[in-house]
């Protein structure tokens, strides 16, 4: 089994690239953002709670995110592995993911970060906001809040995975297929 985390700031292309590389390795793509948005559009209880945080650019609380993610993972077992996009986003989430995988005799093999500067991220997200209807893409203020959440809660994961010698960062700027090729050659060189 191969388990990969695609890591990066909001708008760095985690979702875009995860969906482009998953078939290459026959992995299940798990996106916490997509699961929350699906629940929101279906009006479920989980969706009603999640949207309150997402619409402000804040992270959804750990206890909600972790239990939702555990159910997702279990629902796809058995499989060849996962590509996690947007999860983990806090140390507690990373520890919970490790515990869950360990209980199934599995582990995270590699964490690949997409490196993109804040100016480009803001441009990308505002551009998407014109057509996506996503409330969290609608203003620079909300995007800055997401970047702040990243700095405070998600950035510490870099060290968490560096200590485990699983972290690698690649340039996330360029044409979609250029970034995909970089990502695939990085994964291939590490597995
Ligand atoms: P997510 O849905 O995970 O999304 P994201 O961080 O906004 O973007 P991503 O990096 O996936 O970028 P994308 O490929 O879409 O999170 C949204 C919210 O959900 C969070 O703020 C939080 O509230 C909540 N949430 C999710 N997971 C959570 C968790 N674990 N814990 C707590 N809360 C959680 O790309 C962005 C845009 O850039 C697209 O328009 C794309 O087309 C464009 N783009 C991508 N690559 C490009 C390239 N190479 N060149 C030009 N444009 C590019």
PDB file of C-alpha atoms and ligand atoms in Angstrom:
ATOM      1  CA  UNK A   1       0.000   0.000   0.000  1.00  0.00           C
ATOM      2  CA  UNK A   2       1.147   3.549  -0.695  1.00  0.00           C
ATOM      3  CA  UNK A   3      -0.090   6.492   1.385  1.00  0.00           C
ATOM      4  CA  UNK A   4       0.822  10.008   0.301  1.00  0.00           C
ATOM      5  CA  UNK A   5      -0.074  13.415   1.737  1.00  0.00           C
ATOM      6  CA  UNK A   6      -0.212  16.358  -0.673  1.00  0.00           C
ATOM      7  CA  UNK A   7       0.635  19.345   1.466  1.00  0.00           C
ATOM      8  CA  UNK A   8       0.621  23.101   0.901  1.00  0.00           C
ATOM      9  CA  UNK A   9      -0.968  26.460   1.530  1.00  0.00           C
ATOM     10  CA  UNK A  10      -4.569  27.169   0.441  1.00  0.00           C
ATOM     11  CA  UNK A  11      -4.674  27.315  -3.342  1.00  0.00           C
ATOM     12  CA  UNK A  12      -1.285  25.667  -3.825  1.00  0.00           C
ATOM     13  CA  UNK A  13      -2.949  23.066  -6.056  1.00  0.00           C
ATOM     14  CA  UNK A  14      -3.353  20.148  -3.634  1.00  0.00           C
ATOM     15  CA  UNK A  15      -6.781  19.166  -4.963  1.00  0.00           C
ATOM     16  CA  UNK A  16      -5.842  19.810  -8.590  1.00  0.00           C
ATOM     17  CA  UNK A  17      -2.694  17.691  -8.439  1.00  0.00           C
ATOM     18  CA  UNK A  18      -4.113  14.922  -6.239  1.00  0.00           C
ATOM     19  CA  UNK A  19      -6.822  14.260  -8.799  1.00  0.00           C
ATOM     20  CA  UNK A  20      -4.227  14.250 -11.617  1.00  0.00           C
ATOM     21  CA  UNK A  21      -1.772  11.810 -10.002  1.00  0.00           C
ATOM     22  CA  UNK A  22      -4.086   9.395  -8.157  1.00  0.00           C
ATOM     23  CA  UNK A  23      -4.662   7.121 -11.188  1.00  0.00           C
ATOM     24  CA  UNK A  24      -0.929   6.850 -11.762  1.00  0.00           C
ATOM     25  CA  UNK A  25      -0.647   4.856  -8.536  1.00  0.00           C
ATOM     26  CA  UNK A  26      -4.238   3.563  -8.305  1.00  0.00           C
ATOM     27  CA  UNK A  27      -4.850   5.507  -5.077  1.00  0.00           C
ATOM     28  CA  UNK A  28      -8.077   6.673  -3.461  1.00  0.00           C
ATOM     29  CA  UNK A  29      -8.182  10.493  -3.381  1.00  0.00           C
ATOM     30  CA  UNK A  30      -9.463  11.755  -0.036  1.00  0.00           C
ATOM     31  CA  UNK A  31     -10.109  15.502   0.129  1.00  0.00           C
ATOM     32  CA  UNK A  32     -11.500  16.776   3.436  1.00  0.00           C
ATOM     33  CA  UNK A  33     -12.481  20.052   1.745  1.00  0.00           C
ATOM     34  CA  UNK A  34     -14.506  18.146  -0.892  1.00  0.00           C
ATOM     35  CA  UNK A  35     -16.220  15.989   1.747  1.00  0.00           C
ATOM     36  CA  UNK A  36     -17.198  19.090   3.745  1.00  0.00           C
ATOM     37  CA  UNK A  37     -18.462  20.869   0.602  1.00  0.00           C
ATOM     38  CA  UNK A  38     -20.493  17.797  -0.454  1.00  0.00           C
ATOM     39  CA  UNK A  39     -22.100  17.645   3.003  1.00  0.00           C
ATOM     40  CA  UNK A  40     -22.788  21.372   2.900  1.00  0.00           C
ATOM     41  CA  UNK A  41     -24.522  21.163  -0.477  1.00  0.00           C
ATOM     42  CA  UNK A  42     -26.561  18.171   0.757  1.00  0.00           C
ATOM     43  CA  UNK A  43     -27.534  20.071   3.911  1.00  0.00           C
ATOM     44  CA  UNK A  44     -26.369  17.333   6.315  1.00  0.00           C
ATOM     45  CA  UNK A  45     -25.672  18.096   9.996  1.00  0.00           C
ATOM     46  CA  UNK A  46     -21.915  17.818   9.317  1.00  0.00           C
ATOM     47  CA  UNK A  47     -22.251  20.224   6.388  1.00  0.00           C
ATOM     48  CA  UNK A  48     -24.175  22.763   8.471  1.00  0.00           C
ATOM     49  CA  UNK A  49     -21.420  22.818  11.088  1.00  0.00           C
ATOM     50  CA  UNK A  50     -18.514  22.794   8.605  1.00  0.00           C
ATOM     51  CA  UNK A  51     -19.823  25.703   6.549  1.00  0.00           C
ATOM     52  CA  UNK A  52     -19.811  27.980   9.593  1.00  0.00           C
ATOM     53  CA  UNK A  53     -16.021  27.661   9.769  1.00  0.00           C
ATOM     54  CA  UNK A  54     -15.172  27.312   6.075  1.00  0.00           C
ATOM     55  CA  UNK A  55     -17.085  30.431   5.066  1.00  0.00           C
ATOM     56  CA  UNK A  56     -14.935  32.487   7.470  1.00  0.00           C
ATOM     57  CA  UNK A  57     -11.676  30.968   6.215  1.00  0.00           C
ATOM     58  CA  UNK A  58     -11.179  29.060   9.468  1.00  0.00           C
ATOM     59  CA  UNK A  59     -10.304  25.407   9.885  1.00  0.00           C
ATOM     60  CA  UNK A  60     -13.152  23.101  10.860  1.00  0.00           C
ATOM     61  CA  UNK A  61     -12.544  21.882  14.472  1.00  0.00           C
ATOM     62  CA  UNK A  62     -10.322  18.833  14.817  1.00  0.00           C
ATOM     63  CA  UNK A  63     -12.836  16.548  16.526  1.00  0.00           C
ATOM     64  CA  UNK A  64     -15.300  16.934  13.628  1.00  0.00           C
ATOM     65  CA  UNK A  65     -12.654  16.617  10.923  1.00  0.00           C
ATOM     66  CA  UNK A  66     -10.918  13.611  12.453  1.00  0.00           C
ATOM     67  CA  UNK A  67     -14.047  11.522  13.012  1.00  0.00           C
ATOM     68  CA  UNK A  68     -15.284  12.326   9.503  1.00  0.00           C
ATOM     69  CA  UNK A  69     -11.922  11.343   7.999  1.00  0.00           C
ATOM     70  CA  UNK A  70     -11.809   8.052   9.903  1.00  0.00           C
ATOM     71  CA  UNK A  71     -15.182   7.069   8.456  1.00  0.00           C
ATOM     72  CA  UNK A  72     -14.000   8.023   4.943  1.00  0.00           C
ATOM     73  CA  UNK A  73     -10.863   5.893   5.205  1.00  0.00           C
ATOM     74  CA  UNK A  74     -12.698   2.874   6.562  1.00  0.00           C
ATOM     75  CA  UNK A  75     -15.319   3.111   3.810  1.00  0.00           C
ATOM     76  CA  UNK A  76     -12.640   2.705   1.117  1.00  0.00           C
ATOM     77  CA  UNK A  77     -10.806  -0.259   2.651  1.00  0.00           C
ATOM     78  CA  UNK A  78      -9.421  -2.472   1.228  1.00  0.00           C
ATOM     79  CA  UNK A  79      -7.586  -0.461  -1.454  1.00  0.00           C
ATOM     80  CA  UNK A  80      -4.080   0.149  -2.850  1.00  0.00           C
ATOM     81  CA  UNK A  81      -3.545   3.275  -0.762  1.00  0.00           C
ATOM     82  CA  UNK A  82      -4.594   6.881  -0.317  1.00  0.00           C
ATOM     83  CA  UNK A  83      -3.640  10.306  -1.493  1.00  0.00           C
ATOM     84  CA  UNK A  84      -4.668  12.722   1.263  1.00  0.00           C
ATOM     85  CA  UNK A  85      -5.427  16.259   0.092  1.00  0.00           C
ATOM     86  CA  UNK A  86      -6.065  18.904   2.752  1.00  0.00           C
ATOM     87  CA  UNK A  87      -5.574  16.428   5.602  1.00  0.00           C
ATOM     88  CA  UNK A  88      -3.833  16.522   8.027  1.00  0.00           C
ATOM     89  CA  UNK A  89      -3.913  20.269   8.703  1.00  0.00           C
ATOM     90  CA  UNK A  90      -3.022  20.244  12.411  1.00  0.00           C
ATOM     91  CA  UNK A  91      -0.633  18.253  14.588  1.00  0.00           C
ATOM     92  CA  UNK A  92      -3.578  16.561  16.311  1.00  0.00           C
ATOM     93  CA  UNK A  93      -4.961  15.495  12.925  1.00  0.00           C
ATOM     94  CA  UNK A  94      -1.544  14.115  11.914  1.00  0.00           C
ATOM     95  CA  UNK A  95      -1.232  12.138  15.153  1.00  0.00           C
ATOM     96  CA  UNK A  96      -4.763  10.775  14.785  1.00  0.00           C
ATOM     97  CA  UNK A  97      -4.060   9.753  11.199  1.00  0.00           C
ATOM     98  CA  UNK A  98      -0.873   7.958  12.284  1.00  0.00           C
ATOM     99  CA  UNK A  99      -2.804   6.148  15.044  1.00  0.00           C
ATOM    100  CA  UNK A 100      -5.566   5.083  12.684  1.00  0.00           C
ATOM    101  CA  UNK A 101      -3.147   3.854  10.016  1.00  0.00           C
ATOM    102  CA  UNK A 102      -1.065   2.067  12.646  1.00  0.00           C
ATOM    103  CA  UNK A 103      -4.155   0.219  13.893  1.00  0.00           C
ATOM    104  CA  UNK A 104      -4.461  -1.138  10.326  1.00  0.00           C
ATOM    105  CA  UNK A 105      -0.696  -1.834  10.150  1.00  0.00           C
ATOM    106  CA  UNK A 106      -0.278   1.025   7.668  1.00  0.00           C
ATOM    107  CA  UNK A 107       1.652   4.321   7.639  1.00  0.00           C
ATOM    108  CA  UNK A 108       2.181   7.570   5.744  1.00  0.00           C
ATOM    109  CA  UNK A 109       4.976   6.952   3.255  1.00  0.00           C
ATOM    110  CA  UNK A 110       5.563  10.427   1.872  1.00  0.00           C
ATOM    111  CA  UNK A 111       4.462  14.049   2.307  1.00  0.00           C
ATOM    112  CA  UNK A 112       4.940  16.241  -0.756  1.00  0.00           C
ATOM    113  CA  UNK A 113       4.438  19.996  -0.388  1.00  0.00           C
ATOM    114  CA  UNK A 114       3.597  22.278  -3.319  1.00  0.00           C
ATOM    115  CA  UNK A 115       5.516  25.494  -2.838  1.00  0.00           C
ATOM    116  CA  UNK A 116       3.733  28.621  -4.162  1.00  0.00           C
ATOM    117  CA  UNK A 117       4.205  32.228  -2.994  1.00  0.00           C
ATOM    118  CA  UNK A 118       1.338  34.067  -1.293  1.00  0.00           C
ATOM    119  CA  UNK A 119       0.889  36.609  -4.113  1.00  0.00           C
ATOM    120  CA  UNK A 120       0.230  33.839  -6.639  1.00  0.00           C
ATOM    121  CA  UNK A 121      -2.048  31.967  -4.207  1.00  0.00           C
ATOM    122  CA  UNK A 122      -4.217  35.032  -3.707  1.00  0.00           C
ATOM    123  CA  UNK A 123      -4.410  35.563  -7.502  1.00  0.00           C
ATOM    124  CA  UNK A 124      -5.401  31.919  -8.094  1.00  0.00           C
ATOM    125  CA  UNK A 125      -8.082  31.856  -5.402  1.00  0.00           C
ATOM    126  CA  UNK A 126      -9.644  35.193  -6.369  1.00  0.00           C
ATOM    127  CA  UNK A 127      -9.735  33.974  -9.980  1.00  0.00           C
ATOM    128  CA  UNK A 128     -11.441  30.736  -8.935  1.00  0.00           C
ATOM    129  CA  UNK A 129     -13.836  32.742  -6.765  1.00  0.00           C
ATOM    130  CA  UNK A 130     -15.277  34.423  -9.879  1.00  0.00           C
ATOM    131  CA  UNK A 131     -16.734  31.106 -11.070  1.00  0.00           C
ATOM    132  CA  UNK A 132     -16.662  28.628  -8.157  1.00  0.00           C
ATOM    133  CA  UNK A 133     -19.244  30.260  -5.955  1.00  0.00           C
ATOM    134  CA  UNK A 134     -17.033  29.218  -3.015  1.00  0.00           C
ATOM    135  CA  UNK A 135     -17.598  31.714  -0.234  1.00  0.00           C
ATOM    136  CA  UNK A 136     -14.040  31.259   1.066  1.00  0.00           C
ATOM    137  CA  UNK A 137     -12.593  32.421  -2.292  1.00  0.00           C
ATOM    138  CA  UNK A 138     -14.601  35.646  -2.453  1.00  0.00           C
ATOM    139  CA  UNK A 139     -12.351  38.223  -0.802  1.00  0.00           C
ATOM    140  CA  UNK A 140      -8.696  38.853  -0.117  1.00  0.00           C
ATOM    141  CA  UNK A 141      -9.610  39.213   3.556  1.00  0.00           C
ATOM    142  CA  UNK A 142     -10.953  35.627   3.736  1.00  0.00           C
ATOM    143  CA  UNK A 143      -7.998  34.275   1.787  1.00  0.00           C
ATOM    144  CA  UNK A 144      -5.610  36.056   4.165  1.00  0.00           C
ATOM    145  CA  UNK A 145      -7.477  34.472   7.075  1.00  0.00           C
ATOM    146  CA  UNK A 146      -6.896  31.031   5.478  1.00  0.00           C
ATOM    147  CA  UNK A 147      -3.199  31.833   5.046  1.00  0.00           C
ATOM    148  CA  UNK A 148      -3.047  32.903   8.694  1.00  0.00           C
ATOM    149  CA  UNK A 149      -4.690  29.615   9.774  1.00  0.00           C
ATOM    150  CA  UNK A 150      -2.065  27.792   7.701  1.00  0.00           C
ATOM    151  CA  UNK A 151       0.803  29.642   9.409  1.00  0.00           C
ATOM    152  CA  UNK A 152      -0.589  29.077  12.901  1.00  0.00           C
ATOM    153  CA  UNK A 153      -1.938  25.540  12.699  1.00  0.00           C
ATOM    154  CA  UNK A 154      -0.675  23.736   9.595  1.00  0.00           C
ATOM    155  CA  UNK A 155       2.916  24.946   9.088  1.00  0.00           C
ATOM    156  CA  UNK A 156       4.153  23.109  12.249  1.00  0.00           C
ATOM    157  CA  UNK A 157       3.459  19.867  10.370  1.00  0.00           C
ATOM    158  CA  UNK A 158       6.493  20.539   8.178  1.00  0.00           C
ATOM    159  CA  UNK A 159       8.751  19.822  11.125  1.00  0.00           C
ATOM    160  CA  UNK A 160       6.545  16.943  12.301  1.00  0.00           C
ATOM    161  CA  UNK A 161       7.147  15.140   8.995  1.00  0.00           C
ATOM    162  CA  UNK A 162      10.745  16.351   8.535  1.00  0.00           C
ATOM    163  CA  UNK A 163      11.703  14.625  11.796  1.00  0.00           C
ATOM    164  CA  UNK A 164      10.228  11.429  10.346  1.00  0.00           C
ATOM    165  CA  UNK A 165      12.202  12.037   7.097  1.00  0.00           C
ATOM    166  CA  UNK A 166       8.997  11.942   5.064  1.00  0.00           C
ATOM    167  CA  UNK A 167       8.759  15.585   3.958  1.00  0.00           C
ATOM    168  CA  UNK A 168       9.748  16.918   0.575  1.00  0.00           C
ATOM    169  CA  UNK A 169       8.863  20.229  -1.057  1.00  0.00           C
ATOM    170  CA  UNK A 170       8.578  20.869  -4.789  1.00  0.00           C
ATOM    171  CA  UNK A 171       7.953  23.975  -6.882  1.00  0.00           C
ATOM    172  CA  UNK A 172       4.164  24.284  -7.305  1.00  0.00           C
ATOM    173  CA  UNK A 173       4.347  27.085  -9.880  1.00  0.00           C
ATOM    174  CA  UNK A 174       4.020  26.350 -13.597  1.00  0.00           C
ATOM    175  CA  UNK A 175       1.591  24.755 -16.047  1.00  0.00           C
ATOM    176  CA  UNK A 176      -0.632  22.071 -14.477  1.00  0.00           C
ATOM    177  CA  UNK A 177       1.154  19.238 -16.330  1.00  0.00           C
ATOM    178  CA  UNK A 178       4.598  20.595 -15.436  1.00  0.00           C
ATOM    179  CA  UNK A 179       3.705  20.443 -11.744  1.00  0.00           C
ATOM    180  CA  UNK A 180       2.187  16.955 -12.222  1.00  0.00           C
ATOM    181  CA  UNK A 181       5.389  15.698 -13.885  1.00  0.00           C
ATOM    182  CA  UNK A 182       7.488  17.148 -11.058  1.00  0.00           C
ATOM    183  CA  UNK A 183       5.240  15.500  -8.515  1.00  0.00           C
ATOM    184  CA  UNK A 184       5.308  12.090 -10.203  1.00  0.00           C
ATOM    185  CA  UNK A 185       9.074  12.090 -10.597  1.00  0.00           C
ATOM    186  CA  UNK A 186       9.450  13.066  -6.931  1.00  0.00           C
ATOM    187  CA  UNK A 187       7.106  10.289  -5.780  1.00  0.00           C
ATOM    188  CA  UNK A 188       8.821   7.764  -8.086  1.00  0.00           C
ATOM    189  CA  UNK A 189      12.226   8.688  -6.694  1.00  0.00           C
ATOM    190  CA  UNK A 190      11.068   8.116  -3.108  1.00  0.00           C
ATOM    191  CA  UNK A 191       9.036   4.907  -3.292  1.00  0.00           C
TER     192      UNK A 191
HETATM  193  P1  LIG B   1      -9.522  22.755   0.613  1.00  0.00           P
HETATM  194  O1  LIG B   1     -10.722  22.316  -0.106  1.00  0.00           O
HETATM  195  O2  LIG B   1      -8.564  21.703   1.077  1.00  0.00           O
HETATM  196  O3  LIG B   1      -8.834  23.656  -0.460  1.00  0.00           O
HETATM  197  P2  LIG B   1      -7.726  24.740  -0.622  1.00  0.00           P
HETATM  198  O4  LIG B   1      -6.716  24.710   0.466  1.00  0.00           O
HETATM  199  O5  LIG B   1      -8.478  25.981  -0.844  1.00  0.00           O
HETATM  200  O6  LIG B   1      -7.026  24.497  -2.012  1.00  0.00           O
HETATM  201  P3  LIG B   1      -6.058  23.505  -2.787  1.00  0.00           P
HETATM  202  O7  LIG B   1      -4.626  23.590  -2.343  1.00  0.00           O
HETATM  203  O8  LIG B   1      -6.667  22.129  -2.848  1.00  0.00           O
HETATM  204  O9  LIG B   1      -6.033  24.186  -4.203  1.00  0.00           O
HETATM  205  P4  LIG B   1      -6.717  23.803  -5.567  1.00  0.00           P
HETATM  206  O10 LIG B   1      -6.090  22.580  -6.187  1.00  0.00           O
HETATM  207  O11 LIG B   1      -8.192  23.755  -5.354  1.00  0.00           O
HETATM  208  O12 LIG B   1      -9.898  23.612   1.916  1.00  0.00           O
HETATM  209  C1  LIG B   1     -10.991  24.501   1.986  1.00  0.00           C
HETATM  210  C2  LIG B   1     -11.450  24.707   3.422  1.00  0.00           C
HETATM  211  O13 LIG B   1     -11.992  23.461   3.961  1.00  0.00           O
HETATM  212  C3  LIG B   1     -10.391  25.095   4.469  1.00  0.00           C
HETATM  213  O14 LIG B   1     -10.121  26.477   4.463  1.00  0.00           O
HETATM  214  C4  LIG B   1     -11.061  24.614   5.784  1.00  0.00           C
HETATM  215  O15 LIG B   1     -12.033  25.499   6.232  1.00  0.00           O
HETATM  216  C5  LIG B   1     -11.770  23.337   5.373  1.00  0.00           C
HETATM  217  N1  LIG B   1     -10.927  22.142   5.624  1.00  0.00           N
HETATM  218  C6  LIG B   1     -10.481  21.282   4.660  1.00  0.00           C
HETATM  219  N2  LIG B   1      -9.718  20.330   5.201  1.00  0.00           N
HETATM  220  C7  LIG B   1      -9.665  20.588   6.545  1.00  0.00           C
HETATM  221  C8  LIG B   1      -9.005  19.963   7.636  1.00  0.00           C
HETATM  222  N3  LIG B   1      -8.237  18.875   7.467  1.00  0.00           N
HETATM  223  N4  LIG B   1      -9.156  20.485   8.870  1.00  0.00           N
HETATM  224  C9  LIG B   1      -9.916  21.569   9.077  1.00  0.00           C
HETATM  225  N5  LIG B   1     -10.554  22.225   8.073  1.00  0.00           N
HETATM  226  C10 LIG B   1     -10.440  21.736   6.813  1.00  0.00           C
HETATM  227  O16 LIG B   1      -6.300  25.029  -6.480  1.00  0.00           O
HETATM  228  C11 LIG B   1      -6.751  26.326  -6.241  1.00  0.00           C
HETATM  229  C12 LIG B   1      -6.926  27.084  -7.550  1.00  0.00           C
HETATM  230  O17 LIG B   1      -5.662  27.245  -8.176  1.00  0.00           O
HETATM  231  C13 LIG B   1      -7.819  26.364  -8.564  1.00  0.00           C
HETATM  232  O18 LIG B   1      -8.634  27.296  -9.199  1.00  0.00           O
HETATM  233  C14 LIG B   1      -6.839  25.736  -9.544  1.00  0.00           C
HETATM  234  O19 LIG B   1      -7.380  25.620 -10.824  1.00  0.00           O
HETATM  235  C15 LIG B   1      -5.712  26.760  -9.506  1.00  0.00           C
HETATM  236  N6  LIG B   1      -4.425  26.140  -9.789  1.00  0.00           N
HETATM  237  C16 LIG B   1      -3.967  24.971  -9.267  1.00  0.00           C
HETATM  238  N7  LIG B   1      -2.747  24.681  -9.782  1.00  0.00           N
HETATM  239  C17 LIG B   1      -2.433  25.716 -10.630  1.00  0.00           C
HETATM  240  C18 LIG B   1      -1.300  26.003 -11.476  1.00  0.00           C
HETATM  241  N8  LIG B   1      -0.245  25.174 -11.551  1.00  0.00           N
HETATM  242  N9  LIG B   1      -1.326  27.152 -12.201  1.00  0.00           N
HETATM  243  C19 LIG B   1      -2.399  27.994 -12.130  1.00  0.00           C
HETATM  244  N10 LIG B   1      -3.489  27.758 -11.372  1.00  0.00           N
HETATM  245  C20 LIG B   1      -3.507  26.635 -10.627  1.00  0.00           C
END
